[in-house]
Structures are given as structure tokens and as C-alpha cells.
Short mmCIF file of C-alpha atoms in Angstrom, two decimals:
data_model
loop_
_atom_site.label_atom_id
_atom_site.label_comp_id
_atom_site.label_asym_id
_atom_site.label_seq_id
_atom_site.Cartn_x
_atom_site.Cartn_y
_atom_site.Cartn_z
CA MET C 1 9.29 -35.58 -2.98
CA VAL C 2 11.32 -34.70 -6.14
CA ASP C 3 8.84 -31.87 -7.01
CA LEU C 4 8.58 -30.36 -3.86
CA CYS C 5 12.57 -30.20 -3.96
CA ASP C 6 12.36 -28.42 -7.38
CA ALA C 7 9.80 -25.92 -5.99
CA TYR C 8 11.94 -25.04 -3.12
CA ARG C 9 14.97 -24.62 -5.50
CA ALA C 10 13.43 -22.28 -8.05
CA PHE C 11 12.03 -20.33 -5.10
CA ALA C 12 15.81 -20.05 -3.63
CA GLU C 13 16.97 -18.87 -7.00
CA ARG C 14 14.38 -15.94 -7.28
CA VAL C 15 14.32 -14.88 -3.52
CA ALA C 16 17.31 -12.94 -1.77
CA LEU C 17 17.85 -12.76 1.97
CA VAL C 18 18.32 -9.27 2.91
CA ASP C 19 19.41 -7.45 6.23
CA GLY C 20 17.32 -5.30 8.27
CA GLY C 21 18.40 -2.11 6.98
CA TYR C 22 17.13 -3.19 3.32
CA LEU C 23 13.92 -1.58 3.25
CA ARG C 24 15.12 1.75 4.27
CA ARG C 25 17.82 1.55 1.45
CA LEU C 26 15.03 0.75 -1.02
CA LEU C 27 12.80 3.49 0.26
CA ARG C 28 15.69 5.88 0.16
CA ALA C 29 16.61 4.62 -3.56
CA GLY C 30 13.02 5.71 -5.26
CA PRO C 31 9.48 5.25 -4.95
CA VAL C 32 8.28 2.11 -2.95
CA VAL C 33 4.66 0.46 -3.79
CA PHE C 34 2.92 -1.39 -1.19
CA GLU C 35 -0.13 -3.02 -2.99
CA GLY C 36 -2.79 -4.85 -1.06
CA ALA C 37 -3.57 -8.50 -2.31
CA GLN C 38 -7.28 -8.56 -2.22
CA GLY C 39 -10.30 -5.60 -1.01
CA VAL C 40 -10.38 -4.30 2.69
CA LEU C 41 -14.07 -5.78 2.68
CA LEU C 42 -12.49 -8.89 2.66
CA ASP C 43 -10.13 -8.61 5.46
CA GLU C 44 -9.97 -11.49 7.90
CA TRP C 45 -10.97 -9.13 11.12
CA ARG C 46 -12.58 -6.08 9.55
CA GLY C 47 -14.61 -8.28 6.48
CA PHE C 48 -17.70 -9.41 6.01
CA HIS C 49 -16.98 -12.86 7.76
CA PRO C 50 -17.23 -15.76 7.48
CA TYR C 51 -17.21 -14.43 3.07
CA THR C 52 -13.72 -12.66 3.78
CA THR C 53 -9.93 -13.81 3.47
CA TRP C 54 -7.70 -14.93 5.84
CA SER C 55 -5.35 -12.36 5.88
CA THR C 56 -4.88 -8.80 6.55
CA THR C 57 -6.05 -6.32 3.53
CA THR C 58 -5.57 -2.96 5.17
CA PHE C 59 -2.92 -0.56 5.36
CA ALA C 60 -1.50 -2.28 8.61
CA ASN C 61 1.02 -4.81 7.24
CA ALA C 62 2.75 -1.96 5.05
CA GLU C 63 2.63 0.48 7.80
CA THR C 64 4.72 -1.86 10.32
CA LEU C 65 6.89 -2.36 7.57
CA LEU C 66 7.16 1.52 7.19
CA ALA C 67 7.46 2.26 11.07
CA GLU C 68 10.29 -0.37 11.02
CA ALA C 69 12.23 1.40 8.43
CA GLY C 70 11.55 4.93 9.89
CA GLU C 71 9.51 6.25 7.18
CA THR C 72 5.55 7.31 6.24
CA ALA C 73 3.94 6.59 2.68
CA ILE C 74 0.76 7.68 0.99
CA ARG C 75 -2.15 5.54 1.52
CA LEU C 76 -3.84 5.37 -1.59
CA GLY C 77 -7.41 3.76 -1.91
CA VAL C 78 -8.24 1.74 -4.94
CA VAL C 79 -11.41 1.24 -6.01
CA ARG C 80 -13.43 0.73 -9.93
CA CYS C 81 -16.14 3.13 -10.53
CA TYR C 82 -18.57 -0.31 -9.96
CA LEU C 83 -18.62 -2.51 -7.56
CA THR C 84 -17.08 -5.93 -7.72
CA ARG C 85 -17.22 -9.17 -6.06
CA HIS C 86 -16.22 -13.23 -6.53
CA GLY C 87 -18.47 -15.54 -5.13
CA PRO C 88 -21.38 -15.65 -2.07
CA GLY C 89 -21.31 -13.06 0.69
CA PRO C 90 -22.81 -9.59 1.25
CA PHE C 91 -23.23 -7.40 -1.83
CA VAL C 92 -26.21 -5.16 -1.65
CA THR C 93 -26.07 -3.45 -4.60
CA GLU C 94 -25.49 -6.16 -7.09
CA ASP C 95 -27.26 -5.86 -10.33
CA PRO C 96 -27.18 -8.44 -12.56
CA THR C 97 -28.23 -6.54 -15.49
CA LEU C 98 -24.91 -4.74 -15.60
CA GLU C 99 -22.26 -6.31 -17.89
CA PHE C 100 -18.91 -4.96 -17.75
CA PRO C 101 -17.08 -8.03 -18.86
CA GLU C 102 -12.96 -8.50 -17.50
CA PRO C 103 -10.99 -11.13 -19.36
CA HIS C 104 -9.24 -11.53 -16.24
CA ASN C 105 -12.35 -11.92 -13.62
CA ARG C 106 -15.12 -14.85 -14.72
CA HIS C 107 -16.92 -17.20 -13.44
CA GLY C 108 -14.44 -19.99 -11.07
CA THR C 109 -14.86 -23.10 -9.49
CA TRP C 110 -12.92 -22.02 -6.58
CA GLN C 111 -13.99 -18.49 -6.57
CA GLY C 112 -17.60 -18.82 -7.44
CA ALA C 113 -19.56 -16.22 -9.58
CA PHE C 114 -17.93 -13.06 -10.55
CA ARG C 115 -20.70 -10.27 -9.84
CA ILE C 116 -21.02 -6.76 -10.18
CA GLY C 117 -22.85 -3.88 -8.79
CA HIS C 118 -23.24 -0.12 -8.36
CA PRO C 119 -21.26 2.05 -6.54
CA ASP C 120 -21.95 1.87 -2.69
CA ALA C 121 -20.73 5.02 -0.14
CA VAL C 122 -22.30 3.10 3.01
CA ALA C 123 -19.80 -0.06 2.05
CA LEU C 124 -16.78 2.60 0.46
CA GLY C 125 -17.09 4.57 3.77
CA TYR C 126 -17.01 1.73 6.17
CA ALA C 127 -13.95 0.07 4.09
CA VAL C 128 -12.31 3.63 4.41
CA GLU C 129 -13.00 4.08 8.34
CA VAL C 130 -11.42 0.38 9.12
CA ALA C 131 -8.38 0.88 7.07
CA GLY C 132 -7.86 4.33 9.00
CA GLY C 133 -8.35 7.02 6.25
CA VAL C 134 -6.61 7.81 2.75
CA ASP C 135 -4.62 10.53 1.58
CA GLY C 136 -5.71 9.62 -1.91
CA VAL C 137 -8.41 7.47 -4.26
CA ALA C 138 -7.31 5.72 -7.48
CA LEU C 139 -10.60 5.52 -9.42
CA THR C 140 -10.52 2.99 -11.85
CA HIS C 141 -12.49 1.79 -14.97
CA LEU C 142 -14.21 5.19 -15.55
CA ASP C 143 -14.80 4.05 -19.15
CA ALA C 144 -17.18 1.91 -18.18
CA ALA C 145 -19.67 4.72 -16.67
CA ALA C 146 -20.13 5.83 -20.34
CA ARG C 147 -21.27 2.56 -21.60
CA ARG C 148 -23.96 1.75 -18.97
CA PRO C 149 -25.65 3.97 -16.63
CA LEU C 150 -24.60 3.84 -12.79
CA ARG C 151 -26.52 4.40 -9.51
CA LEU C 152 -25.23 6.11 -6.25
CA CYS C 153 -26.23 3.82 -3.10
CA ARG C 154 -26.12 5.93 -0.25
CA ALA C 155 -28.11 4.12 2.53
CA TYR C 156 -29.46 0.67 3.18
CA GLN C 157 -32.91 -0.55 4.13
CA ALA C 158 -32.32 -3.35 7.22
CA ASP C 159 -34.52 -4.81 9.19
CA GLY C 160 -37.19 -2.05 9.05
CA ARG C 161 -34.60 0.91 9.74
CA LEU C 162 -32.57 3.24 7.36
CA LEU C 163 -28.74 2.63 7.73
CA ALA C 164 -26.51 5.16 6.27
CA ARG C 165 -23.61 3.69 8.35
CA ILE C 166 -21.97 0.81 9.05
CA ALA C 167 -20.22 1.17 12.11
CA PRO C 168 -17.49 -0.91 12.81
CA GLY C 169 -16.98 -3.35 15.69
CA SER C 170 -14.21 -4.15 18.38
CA ALA C 171 -10.93 -5.27 16.88
CA ARG C 172 -10.80 -8.78 16.03
CA ASP C 173 -14.73 -9.77 17.18
CA LEU C 174 -15.96 -11.86 14.33
CA ARG C 175 -18.68 -12.47 16.18
CA TRP C 176 -19.75 -8.84 15.67
CA GLN C 177 -18.91 -9.09 12.05
CA GLU C 178 -20.88 -12.32 11.73
CA ARG C 179 -23.98 -10.13 12.80
CA LEU C 180 -23.09 -7.79 10.46
CA THR C 181 -22.93 -9.88 7.66
CA GLY C 182 -26.58 -11.12 8.57
CA THR C 183 -27.55 -7.76 8.60
CA LEU C 184 -26.32 -7.29 5.19
CA LEU C 185 -27.30 -9.88 3.88
CA ARG C 186 -30.99 -8.79 4.45
CA ALA C 187 -30.74 -5.17 3.30
CA ARG C 188 -31.82 -3.42 0.40
CA PRO C 189 -30.21 -0.57 -1.20
CA VAL C 190 -31.15 2.72 -1.38
CA TYR C 191 -29.86 5.04 -4.12
CA ASP C 192 -29.83 8.57 -4.57
CA GLU C 193 -31.51 9.93 -7.64
CA SER C 194 -30.03 13.40 -7.41
CA VAL C 195 -26.68 12.58 -8.32
CA SER C 196 -26.66 13.70 -11.87
CA SER C 197 -23.50 15.96 -11.62
CA ALA C 198 -20.02 16.07 -9.73
CA SER C 199 -22.03 17.83 -6.97
CA SER C 200 -24.26 14.89 -5.34
CA ALA C 201 -26.87 15.67 -2.85
CA SER C 202 -28.57 13.62 0.03
CA SER C 203 -32.04 12.64 -1.49
CA ALA C 204 -32.73 9.30 -2.05
CA SER C 205 -35.08 6.85 -3.45
CA SER C 206 -35.93 2.91 -2.93
CA ALA C 207 -34.08 0.49 -5.09
CA ALA C 208 -37.15 -0.42 -7.80
CA ALA C 209 -36.66 2.71 -9.75
CA PRO C 210 -34.25 2.17 -12.92
CA ALA C 211 -31.62 4.39 -13.85
CA SER C 212 -31.92 6.32 -16.82
CA ALA C 213 -28.91 7.10 -19.14
CA SER C 214 -29.76 10.73 -18.98
CA SER C 215 -29.49 11.39 -15.37
CA ALA C 216 -26.59 8.83 -14.67
CA PRO C 217 -23.45 10.77 -13.78
CA GLY C 218 -20.70 10.57 -16.68
CA PRO C 219 -17.03 9.61 -16.49
CA GLU C 220 -16.00 13.19 -15.66
CA GLU C 221 -18.62 13.48 -12.71
CA TRP C 222 -17.96 10.26 -10.94
CA PRO C 223 -14.58 11.37 -9.50
CA GLY C 224 -16.26 14.48 -7.62
CA ILE C 225 -18.99 12.32 -5.97
CA PHE C 226 -16.44 9.92 -4.95
CA GLU C 227 -14.39 12.35 -3.31
CA GLU C 228 -17.21 13.30 -1.85
CA VAL C 229 -18.36 9.94 -0.38
CA LEU C 230 -14.62 9.06 0.66
CA GLY C 231 -13.36 11.87 2.17
CA ALA C 232 -10.33 12.46 -0.39
CA PRO C 233 -9.03 13.54 -3.41
CA VAL C 234 -8.86 11.34 -6.48
CA ILE C 235 -5.44 11.78 -7.61
CA LEU C 236 -5.53 8.98 -10.34
CA ARG C 237 -8.05 8.03 -12.88
CA SER C 238 -8.13 5.38 -15.12
CA TYR C 239 -10.64 5.38 -18.61
CA GLY C 240 -9.18 2.16 -19.81
CA PRO C 241 -6.40 -0.82 -19.20
CA THR C 242 -3.61 1.25 -20.84
CA ALA C 243 -0.76 3.28 -19.65
CA ALA C 244 -2.71 6.12 -22.32
CA GLY C 245 -5.92 5.75 -19.98
CA LYS C 246 -4.73 7.23 -16.95
CA ARG C 247 -4.80 11.04 -15.64
CA GLU C 248 -2.42 11.53 -12.26
CA VAL C 249 -2.22 14.52 -9.94
CA ALA C 250 -0.25 12.68 -7.17
CA PRO C 251 0.84 14.28 -3.65
CA ASP C 252 4.48 15.37 -3.28
CA ARG C 253 5.06 13.67 0.42
CA GLY C 254 5.68 10.20 1.46
CA ALA C 255 8.64 7.96 1.35
CA GLY C 256 6.28 5.08 -0.23
CA ILE C 257 2.81 4.62 -1.48
CA SER C 258 0.71 1.87 -0.07
CA PHE C 259 -2.40 0.22 -1.71
CA GLY C 260 -5.18 -0.62 -0.05
CA LYS C 261 -7.98 -1.97 -2.45
CA TYR C 262 -11.56 -0.93 -1.74
CA SER C 263 -13.62 -2.86 -4.60
CA GLY C 264 -11.89 -4.78 -6.77
CA ASN C 265 -13.04 -7.75 -4.98
CA LEU C 266 -15.67 -6.30 -2.83
#
């Protein structure tokens, strides 16, 4: 009981109770960031059930607060140039040969294995759609594309058919999400072998052919490819973990910035 009281006391010392006008005043005072805790594909209602978190990870919560304050925000989708997942669940483009060590993302007894895979236009397109779209994209880990060739998955082979889009189900329909999960667990990637420059094309080949360093897009080519896939401009590029590795072209609108993560945890 003493430990519990100490924890509550420490919490109370760090958290201030505010009135209903606090957020509006904060938004008018300067830039405010609403950051999603986990990836959209882990959302409790839109993620691949049951391999999800029990919270809403889309823009919904931030937009509720902004609406109460009478404001809007830039909707920024954050995504690596490769995909990751902690633990079990669908990961169609997973490639165990990709080695991009991340000091803060390792195998954990609770989370499970840290898995890495190639960019997936199908999964990312679904994430953007169920999140309601984005105004811009922050594309990170572009330095990794210079170290290992990455491939773009344009479609899946699933249950004898070609799947180029994941159709969202009705809101809060976990049975639909669970059926979707079953389909994705059986799916195999179809990679676009024509992607070798900033202008991507739609021809594709099977998952069996390996990528070559000479044909794979480089760090400066991936932003254009992601813009085409996600239907939004890449307004922030990250080539490393420090501020020196960031290049920003930010839009000038909205009182705040709402971040939705699309891969970080896939």
C-alpha cells in the first residue's frame, strides 16, 4: 500500500489538472504535437485482430480534442522506408535476411521477436485509408536504404487470387478483422521489379526473385515512391537518428500536428 501511495503521489506532483480552455490556449500559444502511441495496423478496431493493442491508434482521439477546441491539425503519417513488427501476426513482406539493427527495438519476452520486412504498398494503403487519409508523410530511416536493397510489394497472392487492396470492413467489426488476419497470414508478397527510380510502375513479379543492389531504389528515390503509394507529399525525410539527418518541407496550415504511425510497429 505504501508503494502504491508513493506512485500516486509522484504522479500527482507531475500532472496538473486544467480547465476546459487549456487546450485552446495551448494551441494558440504555438505548435502542438499529438503523437500516436503505436502503428495504425495495431489499432484495436482496424488492426489485424487479435494481434493488436487495446487502444485507438488512428487520428481519432487527437481529432476529438481538436474539435472540442475548435481547431484543426496537419495529419502527418510517420513511416520507415522498411517495415517492422514486434511479435506474432501478419507480416507479408517479412524478410529475415534484412538486418537493420535498432538499439531500442530488440527481441523481448513480452513483445516477442523484432521482425523486419520490405515496404508494403497494400498494408500502408490500408493504414492510410482507415485513418482517413494524411496531409503529409514523414519518411524515416532512409539511410537504411543505402545499406541494403529494399523492394516494393504492390500486391499479395492470397487464396488463389491477386489482392492489390485491403478493403476496410465496417467499424468495430472484430469478426471481419479476424477473417482479414487469416487471409493475410496465408498471403505472399508480389514485388514490383520495375521500381528502380523515383517514378514507379505497376509491373510485378513473384516473391521468389531476390533484389539486387543495382536495381533497388536508393535513399533519394524512395520518397517519390512513397508519395505515389500513400497519395500524399513526403514533407519530412530522416536519414539518421540526429537532427542533422532531418530534411523538412512543412505545409503552412493547421493549429497543431497530429502524428499517425504507419510502421514503426506495423
